[in-house]
Short mmCIF file of C-alpha atoms in Angstrom, two decimals:
data_model
loop_
_atom_site.label_atom_id
_atom_site.label_comp_id
_atom_site.label_asym_id
_atom_site.label_seq_id
_atom_site.Cartn_x
_atom_site.Cartn_y
_atom_site.Cartn_z
CA MET A 1 -4.79 15.40 58.67
CA SER A 2 -8.52 15.34 59.25
CA THR A 3 -9.26 16.39 55.69
CA MET A 4 -8.09 13.20 53.98
CA THR A 5 -10.45 12.18 51.17
CA THR A 6 -10.48 9.01 49.13
CA LEU A 7 -10.50 9.51 45.37
CA ALA A 8 -10.57 5.82 44.47
CA ASP A 9 -11.04 2.55 46.33
CA SER A 10 -9.59 -0.86 45.43
CA SER A 11 -12.25 -1.81 42.85
CA LYS A 12 -11.87 1.58 41.20
CA ILE A 13 -8.10 1.09 41.08
CA ALA A 14 -8.55 -2.29 39.42
CA SER A 15 -10.61 -0.69 36.66
CA LEU A 16 -8.10 2.20 36.32
CA VAL A 17 -5.29 -0.34 35.87
CA SER A 18 -7.33 -2.12 33.19
CA GLU A 19 -7.92 1.21 31.50
CA LEU A 20 -4.19 1.96 31.43
CA ALA A 21 -3.46 -1.52 30.08
CA GLY A 22 -6.10 -0.97 27.40
CA GLN A 23 -4.49 2.30 26.30
CA ILE A 24 -1.08 0.61 26.12
CA ASN A 25 -2.45 -2.38 24.17
CA THR A 26 -3.94 0.05 21.65
CA ALA A 27 -0.57 1.76 21.25
CA ILE A 28 1.18 -1.58 20.85
CA SER A 29 -1.16 -2.73 18.07
CA ALA A 30 -1.03 0.68 16.35
CA ASN A 31 2.76 0.53 16.16
CA GLU A 32 4.51 -1.97 13.95
CA SER A 33 5.92 -4.78 16.03
CA THR A 34 9.43 -4.74 14.60
CA HIS A 35 10.65 -3.28 17.86
CA PRO A 36 9.98 -5.30 21.00
CA TRP A 37 8.12 -3.86 23.99
CA ALA A 38 9.05 -3.87 27.65
CA ILE A 39 7.54 -2.36 30.78
CA VAL A 40 9.56 -0.73 33.55
CA GLY A 41 8.17 0.57 36.86
CA ILE A 42 9.73 3.21 39.09
CA ARG A 43 10.20 2.21 42.73
CA SER A 44 8.44 2.10 45.02
CA ARG A 45 4.88 2.01 43.63
CA GLY A 46 5.37 2.30 39.90
CA ASP A 47 6.96 -1.15 40.02
CA LEU A 48 3.85 -2.66 41.63
CA LEU A 49 1.68 -0.88 39.09
CA ALA A 50 3.85 -2.10 36.20
CA GLY A 51 3.48 -5.67 37.46
CA ARG A 52 -0.30 -5.41 37.49
CA ILE A 53 -0.49 -3.73 34.08
CA SER A 54 1.83 -6.29 32.48
CA GLU A 55 -0.61 -9.09 33.35
CA GLN A 56 -3.15 -7.46 31.06
CA LEU A 57 -0.84 -6.69 28.14
CA ASP A 58 -0.52 -8.72 24.97
CA SER A 59 1.87 -11.33 26.34
CA SER A 60 3.25 -12.35 22.95
CA VAL A 61 4.56 -8.80 22.49
CA ILE A 62 5.74 -7.95 25.98
CA GLU A 63 6.88 -11.49 26.89
CA GLU A 64 8.59 -11.54 30.27
CA ARG A 65 10.13 -8.10 29.98
CA LEU A 66 9.19 -6.47 33.27
CA GLY A 67 11.78 -4.28 34.95
CA VAL A 68 12.18 -2.22 38.12
CA LEU A 69 14.00 1.09 38.24
CA ASP A 70 15.39 2.75 41.38
CA ILE A 71 16.04 6.43 40.64
CA THR A 72 17.50 7.51 44.00
CA LEU A 73 21.01 7.98 42.60
CA TYR A 74 19.69 10.15 39.77
CA ARG A 75 17.62 12.55 41.85
CA ASP A 76 18.43 16.22 41.32
CA ASP A 77 17.85 17.10 44.97
CA LEU A 78 20.32 14.69 46.62
CA SER A 79 22.43 17.54 47.97
CA GLU A 80 19.38 19.34 49.40
CA ILE A 81 17.12 16.74 50.96
CA THR A 82 17.03 16.50 54.71
CA HIS A 83 15.86 12.90 55.10
CA GLN A 84 17.70 9.65 54.46
CA PRO A 85 17.59 8.60 50.79
CA VAL A 86 17.17 4.82 50.53
CA VAL A 87 19.00 3.20 47.62
CA ARG A 88 17.38 0.01 46.31
CA THR A 89 18.22 -2.27 43.43
CA THR A 90 17.47 -1.61 39.78
CA GLU A 91 16.42 -4.87 38.15
CA ILE A 92 16.12 -4.77 34.37
CA PRO A 93 17.18 -8.27 33.28
CA PHE A 94 17.02 -7.59 29.54
CA ASP A 95 18.80 -5.42 26.98
CA ILE A 96 16.80 -2.23 26.43
CA ASP A 97 18.60 -1.23 23.19
CA GLY A 98 16.09 -0.64 20.40
CA MET A 99 13.07 -1.33 22.58
CA ASN A 100 9.77 0.39 23.17
CA ILE A 101 9.84 0.98 26.91
CA VAL A 102 6.67 1.79 28.83
CA LEU A 103 7.81 3.66 31.93
CA VAL A 104 5.28 3.43 34.78
CA ASP A 105 4.84 5.66 37.82
CA ASP A 106 1.97 6.20 40.24
CA VAL A 107 1.65 10.01 40.35
CA LEU A 108 3.00 12.55 37.87
CA MET A 109 3.53 16.01 39.34
CA SER A 110 6.70 18.07 38.87
CA GLY A 111 8.16 15.62 36.33
CA ARG A 112 11.46 15.44 38.21
CA SER A 113 11.20 11.73 38.99
CA ILE A 114 10.56 11.07 35.32
CA ARG A 115 13.57 13.14 34.31
CA ALA A 116 15.70 11.07 36.70
CA ALA A 117 14.19 7.85 35.33
CA LEU A 118 14.88 8.90 31.73
CA GLN A 119 18.52 9.62 32.52
CA SER A 120 18.83 6.32 34.34
CA LEU A 121 17.32 4.42 31.38
CA MET A 122 19.66 6.19 28.95
CA ASP A 123 22.61 4.99 31.04
CA LEU A 124 21.36 1.43 30.67
CA GLY A 125 21.15 1.55 26.88
CA ARG A 126 19.41 3.25 23.97
CA PRO A 127 15.71 2.45 23.77
CA ARG A 128 13.90 3.15 20.50
CA ARG A 129 11.16 5.04 22.29
CA ILE A 130 10.12 5.62 25.89
CA TRP A 131 6.41 5.98 26.66
CA LEU A 132 5.09 7.19 29.99
CA ALA A 133 2.12 5.65 31.80
CA VAL A 134 0.83 7.11 35.11
CA LEU A 135 -2.13 6.29 37.28
CA VAL A 136 -2.68 9.95 38.25
CA ASP A 137 -1.56 13.13 36.52
CA ARG A 138 -2.15 15.76 39.20
CA GLY A 139 -0.61 18.65 37.25
CA GLY A 140 2.02 21.04 38.66
CA ARG A 141 4.80 20.40 36.15
CA GLU A 142 8.23 21.98 36.64
CA LEU A 143 9.76 20.35 33.56
CA PRO A 144 8.51 19.88 29.98
CA ILE A 145 7.32 16.30 30.48
CA SER A 146 3.94 14.75 29.65
CA ALA A 147 2.43 11.29 29.95
CA ASP A 148 1.27 9.12 27.02
CA PHE A 149 -1.13 7.02 29.07
CA VAL A 150 -3.11 8.48 31.98
CA ALA A 151 -5.90 6.86 34.04
CA VAL A 152 -6.90 9.83 36.22
CA ASP A 153 -6.28 13.30 34.82
CA LEU A 154 -6.50 16.10 37.41
CA LYS A 155 -4.57 18.71 35.41
CA SER A 156 -7.68 20.81 34.74
CA GLN A 157 -8.37 21.10 38.48
CA GLN A 158 -5.27 23.26 38.92
CA LEU A 159 -4.52 21.83 42.38
CA ASP A 160 -2.25 24.02 44.49
CA SER A 161 1.14 22.65 45.53
CA ASP A 162 -0.07 21.97 49.09
CA THR A 163 -2.47 19.28 47.88
CA ILE A 164 -0.88 15.85 48.15
CA ILE A 165 -2.13 12.90 46.12
CA ASP A 166 -1.09 9.52 47.54
CA VAL A 167 -1.46 6.19 45.77
CA HIS A 168 -1.54 3.20 48.11
CA LEU A 169 -0.95 -0.26 46.68
CA THR A 170 -0.75 -3.69 48.29
CA PRO A 171 1.46 -5.36 49.40
CA LEU A 172 3.48 -2.23 50.21
CA ASP A 173 0.41 -0.59 51.76
CA GLU A 174 -2.50 -2.09 53.63
CA GLN A 175 -5.02 -1.57 50.84
CA ASP A 176 -5.40 -0.22 47.33
CA CYS A 177 -6.65 3.37 47.25
CA ILE A 178 -5.92 6.88 46.07
CA THR A 179 -6.22 9.61 48.71
CA THR A 180 -5.75 13.33 48.84
CA HIS A 181 -4.86 15.52 51.79
CA PRO A 182 -3.28 18.93 52.43
CA LYS A 183 0.46 19.00 53.00
CA GLN A 184 1.46 18.94 56.66
CA LYS A 185 2.93 22.25 57.62
CA GLY A 186 6.53 21.75 58.71
CA PRO A 187 9.24 24.15 59.83
CA THR A 188 10.49 24.51 56.27
CA LYS A 189 8.10 25.64 53.55
CA MET B 1 5.05 7.03 55.71
CA THR B 2 3.70 3.56 55.33
CA GLN B 3 6.96 1.82 54.57
CA ALA B 4 8.78 0.28 57.48
CA GLY B 5 12.27 1.49 58.25
CA LEU B 6 11.95 4.88 56.61
CA ASP B 7 12.38 6.65 59.93
CA TYR B 8 15.93 5.30 60.12
CA ALA B 9 18.73 7.60 58.99
CA TRP B 10 22.42 6.71 58.68
CA PRO B 11 23.95 8.82 61.49
CA HIS B 12 27.70 8.76 60.73
CA ARG B 13 29.58 11.34 58.70
CA ASP B 14 32.77 9.29 59.19
CA LEU B 15 33.35 5.55 58.86
CA LEU B 16 36.18 4.77 61.25
CA GLY B 17 35.48 1.22 62.39
CA LEU B 18 32.77 -1.40 62.75
CA GLU B 19 33.11 -1.15 66.53
CA ASP B 20 31.31 2.22 66.32
CA LEU B 21 28.38 0.92 64.22
CA SER B 22 25.15 -0.68 65.37
CA ALA B 23 23.76 -3.84 63.78
CA GLN B 24 21.13 -1.66 62.12
CA ASP B 25 23.83 0.64 60.68
CA ILE B 26 25.70 -2.33 59.23
CA ARG B 27 22.57 -3.83 57.69
CA PHE B 28 21.50 -0.50 56.21
CA LEU B 29 24.93 0.06 54.65
CA LEU B 30 24.98 -3.45 53.16
CA LYS B 31 21.45 -3.03 51.78
CA THR B 32 22.51 0.26 50.23
CA ALA B 33 25.54 -1.52 48.73
CA HIS B 34 23.16 -4.04 47.16
CA GLY B 35 21.52 -1.15 45.29
CA PHE B 36 24.93 -0.05 44.02
CA GLU B 37 26.04 -3.46 42.81
CA ASP B 38 24.36 -3.27 39.40
CA VAL B 39 26.13 0.00 38.54
CA SER B 40 29.27 -2.05 37.87
CA THR B 41 27.57 -4.41 35.42
CA ARG B 42 25.80 -2.01 33.08
CA SER B 43 27.12 -0.47 29.88
CA ILE B 44 27.60 2.98 31.43
CA LYS B 45 29.21 2.31 34.78
CA LYS B 46 28.43 5.65 36.35
CA VAL B 47 25.65 7.28 38.32
CA PRO B 48 25.45 11.01 39.10
CA ALA B 49 24.92 10.61 42.87
CA LEU B 50 28.10 12.41 44.01
CA ARG B 51 28.53 14.74 41.05
CA GLY B 52 30.61 17.77 42.02
CA ARG B 53 31.95 16.22 45.23
CA VAL B 54 35.69 15.84 45.79
CA VAL B 55 37.22 12.71 47.33
CA VAL B 56 40.88 12.45 48.32
CA ASN B 57 42.71 9.14 48.64
CA LEU B 58 45.34 9.82 51.29
CA PHE B 59 47.45 6.67 51.57
CA PHE B 60 50.54 6.48 53.77
CA GLU B 61 50.92 2.74 53.22
CA ASP B 62 51.19 0.60 50.12
CA SER B 63 47.91 -0.59 48.68
CA THR B 64 46.69 -1.74 45.31
CA ARG B 65 43.32 -3.35 45.87
CA THR B 66 41.81 -1.01 48.43
CA ARG B 67 43.12 2.12 46.82
CA SER B 68 41.95 1.29 43.30
CA SER B 69 38.64 0.08 44.69
CA PHE B 70 38.04 3.45 46.39
CA THR B 71 39.15 5.31 43.26
CA LEU B 72 36.81 3.33 41.06
CA ALA B 73 33.95 3.60 43.55
CA ALA B 74 34.31 7.39 43.66
CA SER B 75 34.40 7.70 39.90
CA ARG B 76 31.34 5.46 39.50
CA LEU B 77 29.52 7.94 41.73
CA SER B 78 30.76 10.79 39.48
CA ALA B 79 32.90 12.35 42.24
CA ASP B 80 36.26 13.94 41.44
CA ILE B 81 39.16 12.09 42.98
CA LEU B 82 42.61 13.22 44.01
CA GLU B 83 45.33 10.65 44.69
CA LEU B 84 47.93 11.39 47.35
CA THR B 85 50.62 9.13 48.78
CA GLY B 86 52.88 9.58 51.76
CA LYS B 87 55.93 9.10 49.62
CA GLY B 88 56.68 12.01 47.33
CA SER B 89 54.40 14.40 49.24
CA SER B 90 55.11 17.00 51.91
CA VAL B 91 54.78 14.28 54.55
CA SER B 92 58.30 13.18 53.66
CA LYS B 93 59.38 16.76 54.35
CA GLY B 94 58.19 16.48 57.96
CA GLU B 95 54.62 17.79 57.82
CA THR B 96 52.29 16.29 60.44
CA LEU B 97 49.24 14.23 59.50
CA THR B 98 46.91 16.94 60.79
CA ASP B 99 48.64 19.68 58.85
CA THR B 100 48.60 17.64 55.67
CA ALA B 101 44.90 16.93 56.08
CA ARG B 102 44.01 20.53 56.93
CA ASN B 103 45.81 21.74 53.85
CA ILE B 104 43.99 19.26 51.67
CA GLU B 105 40.70 20.22 53.25
CA ALA B 106 41.39 23.87 52.52
CA MET B 107 41.19 23.00 48.83
CA GLY B 108 37.49 22.30 49.24
CA VAL B 109 37.48 18.55 49.73
CA ASP B 110 34.35 16.69 50.90
CA LEU B 111 35.77 13.29 51.88
CA ILE B 112 39.19 11.93 52.80
CA VAL B 113 39.87 8.21 52.50
CA CYS B 114 42.84 7.53 54.74
CA ARG B 115 45.24 4.64 55.20
CA HIS B 116 47.98 4.95 57.79
CA ALA B 117 50.38 2.64 59.65
CA GLN B 118 49.37 4.16 63.00
CA SER B 119 46.33 2.74 64.81
CA GLY B 120 43.84 5.53 65.46
CA ALA B 121 45.12 7.75 62.64
CA ALA B 122 41.70 7.98 60.97
CA LYS B 123 39.98 8.95 64.21
CA HIS B 124 42.62 11.56 64.89
CA LEU B 125 42.02 12.96 61.42
CA ALA B 126 38.26 12.97 61.83
CA HIS B 127 38.60 15.11 64.96
CA ALA B 128 41.04 17.49 63.36
CA ILE B 129 39.12 18.32 60.19
CA ASN B 130 35.59 19.09 59.14
CA CYS B 131 35.17 16.93 56.05
CA SER B 132 34.10 13.26 56.16
CA VAL B 133 36.74 10.58 56.81
CA ILE B 134 36.64 6.94 55.77
CA ASN B 135 39.22 4.66 57.35
CA ALA B 136 40.91 2.51 54.70
CA GLY B 137 43.04 0.78 57.33
CA ASP B 138 44.77 2.22 60.40
CA GLY B 139 47.67 0.18 61.74
CA GLN B 140 46.44 -2.88 63.62
CA HIS B 141 43.12 -1.30 64.53
CA GLU B 142 40.38 -1.53 61.88
CA HIS B 143 39.73 -1.81 58.15
CA PRO B 144 35.97 -1.29 58.16
CA THR B 145 35.22 -1.51 54.42
CA GLN B 146 37.07 -4.85 54.27
CA GLY B 147 35.00 -6.17 57.18
CA LEU B 148 31.82 -4.97 55.51
CA LEU B 149 32.62 -6.51 52.14
CA ASP B 150 33.48 -9.81 53.82
CA ILE B 151 30.11 -9.83 55.59
CA TYR B 152 28.34 -8.78 52.37
CA THR B 153 29.96 -11.70 50.55
CA LEU B 154 28.81 -14.15 53.23
CA CYS B 155 25.24 -12.81 53.22
CA LYS B 156 25.06 -13.16 49.44
CA ARG B 157 26.47 -16.69 49.36
CA TRP B 158 24.17 -17.75 52.17
CA ASN B 159 21.10 -16.09 50.63
CA LEU B 160 20.65 -13.89 53.67
CA MET B 161 20.44 -10.52 51.92
CA ASP B 162 16.89 -9.99 53.23
CA THR B 163 17.57 -10.42 56.92
CA MET B 164 21.38 -10.20 57.19
CA ASP B 165 20.97 -12.20 60.36
CA LEU B 166 23.99 -14.47 60.88
CA THR B 167 22.69 -16.18 64.02
CA GLY B 168 23.79 -19.82 64.07
CA LYS B 169 26.70 -19.28 61.68
CA SER B 170 30.31 -19.85 62.76
CA VAL B 171 33.19 -18.06 61.08
CA ALA B 172 36.85 -18.81 61.74
CA ILE B 173 39.55 -16.19 61.18
CA VAL B 174 42.96 -17.80 60.80
CA GLY B 175 46.45 -16.41 60.97
CA ASP B 176 48.11 -13.30 62.33
CA ILE B 177 45.18 -12.04 64.39
CA ALA B 178 47.35 -9.87 66.65
CA HIS B 179 48.57 -7.63 63.82
CA SER B 180 45.38 -7.72 61.77
CA ARG B 181 42.98 -4.81 61.32
CA VAL B 182 40.92 -7.02 59.00
CA ALA B 183 40.39 -9.45 61.89
CA ARG B 184 39.24 -6.71 64.27
CA SER B 185 36.72 -5.29 61.80
CA ASN B 186 35.42 -8.77 61.03
CA ILE B 187 35.13 -9.68 64.72
CA HIS B 188 33.01 -6.60 65.51
CA GLY B 189 30.85 -6.84 62.40
CA LEU B 190 30.20 -10.58 62.47
CA GLN B 191 29.34 -10.61 66.17
CA LYS B 192 26.95 -7.68 65.81
CA LEU B 193 25.02 -9.59 63.16
CA GLY B 194 24.82 -12.67 65.38
CA ALA B 195 27.65 -14.91 64.13
CA LYS B 196 30.07 -16.83 66.33
CA VAL B 197 33.71 -15.97 65.68
CA ILE B 198 36.57 -18.43 66.25
CA LEU B 199 40.13 -17.10 66.05
CA VAL B 200 42.84 -19.57 65.06
CA GLY B 201 46.62 -19.20 64.96
CA PRO B 202 49.83 -19.87 66.89
CA PRO B 203 49.73 -18.45 70.46
CA THR B 204 52.21 -15.71 69.52
CA LEU B 205 49.89 -14.37 66.79
CA CYS B 206 46.56 -15.37 68.29
CA PRO B 207 46.76 -14.69 72.04
CA GLY B 208 44.04 -15.71 74.48
CA THR B 209 43.36 -12.06 75.35
CA PHE B 210 41.06 -11.97 72.31
CA ARG B 211 38.55 -13.95 74.39
CA SER B 212 37.67 -10.64 76.02
CA LEU B 213 36.08 -9.60 72.70
CA GLY B 214 33.72 -12.57 72.98
CA CYS B 215 35.56 -14.84 70.55
CA GLU B 216 36.64 -18.43 70.91
CA VAL B 217 40.42 -18.74 70.59
CA SER B 218 42.02 -21.93 69.26
CA HIS B 219 45.50 -22.96 68.21
CA ASP B 220 44.38 -26.09 66.35
CA LEU B 221 42.96 -25.57 62.86
CA ASP B 222 42.08 -29.24 62.35
CA ASP B 223 39.88 -29.17 65.46
CA VAL B 224 37.99 -26.07 64.28
CA LEU B 225 37.55 -26.95 60.58
CA PRO B 226 34.67 -29.47 60.87
CA ARG B 227 32.38 -27.08 62.80
CA ILE B 228 32.52 -23.81 60.84
CA ASP B 229 30.53 -22.34 57.92
CA ALA B 230 33.17 -19.95 56.62
CA ILE B 231 36.88 -19.42 57.06
CA ASN B 232 38.78 -16.18 56.55
CA MET B 233 42.46 -16.90 55.86
CA LEU B 234 44.59 -13.88 56.73
CA ARG B 235 47.86 -13.09 55.08
CA ILE B 236 51.02 -13.38 57.14
CA GLN B 237 52.08 -9.74 57.30
CA PHE B 238 55.82 -10.00 57.23
CA GLU B 239 56.06 -6.19 57.07
CA ARG B 240 54.35 -5.78 60.47
CA MET B 241 56.40 -8.38 62.33
CA THR B 242 59.18 -6.85 64.36
CA SER B 243 60.43 -10.10 65.85
CA GLN B 244 60.09 -13.77 65.12
CA PHE B 245 56.58 -15.01 65.90
CA PHE B 246 56.91 -18.56 64.57
CA PRO B 247 59.88 -20.84 63.86
CA SER B 248 59.60 -20.92 60.08
CA VAL B 249 57.18 -20.11 57.25
CA ARG B 250 57.19 -23.79 56.39
CA GLU B 251 56.10 -24.80 59.85
CA TYR B 252 53.36 -22.16 59.82
CA ALA B 253 52.13 -23.44 56.44
CA THR B 254 52.07 -27.00 57.75
CA LEU B 255 50.07 -26.11 60.87
CA PHE B 256 47.79 -23.31 59.61
CA GLY B 257 47.85 -23.41 55.81
CA LEU B 258 44.60 -24.45 54.12
CA THR B 259 45.47 -27.17 51.61
CA GLY B 260 43.35 -29.25 49.27
CA GLN B 261 43.94 -32.15 51.62
CA ARG B 262 43.06 -30.33 54.85
CA ILE B 263 39.84 -28.78 53.54
CA LYS B 264 38.36 -32.28 53.23
CA LYS B 265 37.93 -32.24 57.01
CA ALA B 266 35.49 -29.33 56.67
CA ARG B 267 31.86 -29.29 55.59
CA PRO B 268 31.58 -29.42 51.80
CA GLU B 269 29.75 -26.06 51.75
CA LEU B 270 32.51 -24.24 53.70
CA LEU B 271 33.27 -20.81 52.22
CA VAL B 272 36.91 -19.77 51.95
CA MET B 273 37.69 -16.04 52.14
CA HIS B 274 40.94 -14.13 51.90
CA PRO B 275 41.43 -10.36 52.01
CA GLY B 276 44.37 -10.53 49.60
CA PRO B 277 47.10 -10.40 48.59
CA ILE B 278 47.59 -14.15 48.97
CA ASN B 279 50.89 -15.75 49.89
CA ARG B 280 50.23 -18.84 47.79
CA GLY B 281 51.59 -21.96 49.42
CA VAL B 282 51.69 -20.31 52.86
CA GLU B 283 48.15 -19.67 54.13
CA LEU B 284 46.35 -20.95 51.03
CA ASP B 285 47.06 -23.65 48.45
CA ALA B 286 46.42 -22.76 44.83
CA ALA B 287 43.84 -25.56 44.65
CA VAL B 288 41.81 -23.96 47.46
CA ALA B 289 42.33 -20.34 46.41
CA ASP B 290 41.04 -21.06 42.90
CA GLY B 291 38.46 -23.69 43.91
CA PRO B 292 34.66 -23.45 43.97
CA GLN B 293 34.51 -22.73 47.71
CA SER B 294 36.70 -19.66 47.32
CA THR B 295 34.97 -16.26 47.41
CA ILE B 296 38.15 -14.24 46.89
CA LEU B 297 37.24 -12.56 43.61
CA GLU B 298 33.64 -11.97 44.70
CA GLN B 299 35.03 -10.14 47.71
CA VAL B 300 36.90 -7.78 45.40
CA THR B 301 33.78 -7.16 43.29
CA HIS B 302 31.62 -6.54 46.36
CA GLY B 303 34.26 -4.19 47.75
CA LEU B 304 33.34 -1.67 45.07
CA ALA B 305 29.63 -1.69 45.94
CA VAL B 306 30.36 -1.49 49.68
CA ARG B 307 32.74 1.46 49.22
CA MET B 308 30.26 3.29 47.00
CA ALA B 309 27.64 2.85 49.72
CA ALA B 310 30.02 4.02 52.45
CA MET B 311 30.95 7.20 50.56
CA PHE B 312 27.35 7.91 49.61
CA LEU B 313 26.01 7.48 53.14
CA CYS B 314 28.78 9.40 54.94
CA LEU B 315 28.54 12.37 52.59
CA ASN B 316 24.77 12.29 52.84
CA ALA B 317 24.93 12.27 56.65
CA LYS B 318 27.26 15.27 56.61
CA ASN B 319 24.84 16.99 54.31
CA ARG B 320 21.98 16.53 56.74
CA GLU B 321 23.88 18.00 59.72
#
């Protein structure tokens, strides 16, 4: 607990968000605009991130297409987890068929959340292409998944699985920051 | 954990009645149901949450709505579902409820949804077997998922999904209160969330003893109508009446039926609920049942989401034991 370190403060996060938005804008202009774009964030911090990124995207392309995805029902560990899963609403008020979807999450690690999100999106329709944007890629993949847009890339640091990266975003958290701390040792591994 | 409420966990492996739940339990279940609601509106109406689980519908009484709602809810969660009825099964050969349930459980079942004419049947079952039990109606006792979907419908119509606090709201339940499990579940649930409950009916069907549950009891619908926010019109359950409780159906309809004329005495925003099936012309006029104040079809839609949430939470609680 005492070894918590801050990797980024709120002003740093603002510039990281702008960087992500810049990468996405480049991709949008490099791809023909015959297929519309939309941005979808994964609860409960990817949705906040998606909201902030969307403000800096080319509004004529993305229009008002901002969605929120709750992946609880698609998790692959539902029969194993020991805490209470909290089901929230999925709110994607547009048809995703044929769209370029930018999927947004805060931290990419094992890739299991993204797998769940992909399955959930496929059940909602058939997007033309799904892109992945993450604030932090901390490495440690357990599935063949990679991000298209990354603001902080920690893959080369080869962090061990006991190192936790937490993204804090307002209004869900008190302040914007990215912190790292060792995993608390519990009774189970 | 920075997010409030994450230290709460749904503690019940069985859902037997709203009397056993806390206000926090009810609110958590209804919030979970809100997350399930969109599953029914998308192109692929299925999520993998209960993949590989087995649910049995064990119904000893007739049912269309509740039974098909549970079946559909289970299949939308990707569970396998087995349909059993009292008629045509070993029950008609003299097997006891416990034996029937134990035999079903031995096939590797995770959840039994049970409807039975005997009050307390679901609780009896829950004690006798190890798998989860959801009460789909036991005699005159409780019908918890109906109570929950009624409250869910009110919260949605009143824009109270955030707080689910019904303080200041008055809800009347009208009709055969004495025989009604829907009434009992509604009474417990509504009061726990802060609402005032007024029971209305002839003295034979709505006895004053219900005051001990904290309800107001009235035998005059016209007196109650102007001061309520919602009204739940129960069906006259001819099949449960062993003797004559009122002189004639026509007299009952005149005194306690909600007609297009009578509803004018109520506030214009009054919500009209009915658990179905409706005896049209008895407790409800067609004009009211199909009018803009009626929530009857919404109740059916919400029933699916509420039942998905109930199955998901009970099986999850069992998992965590």
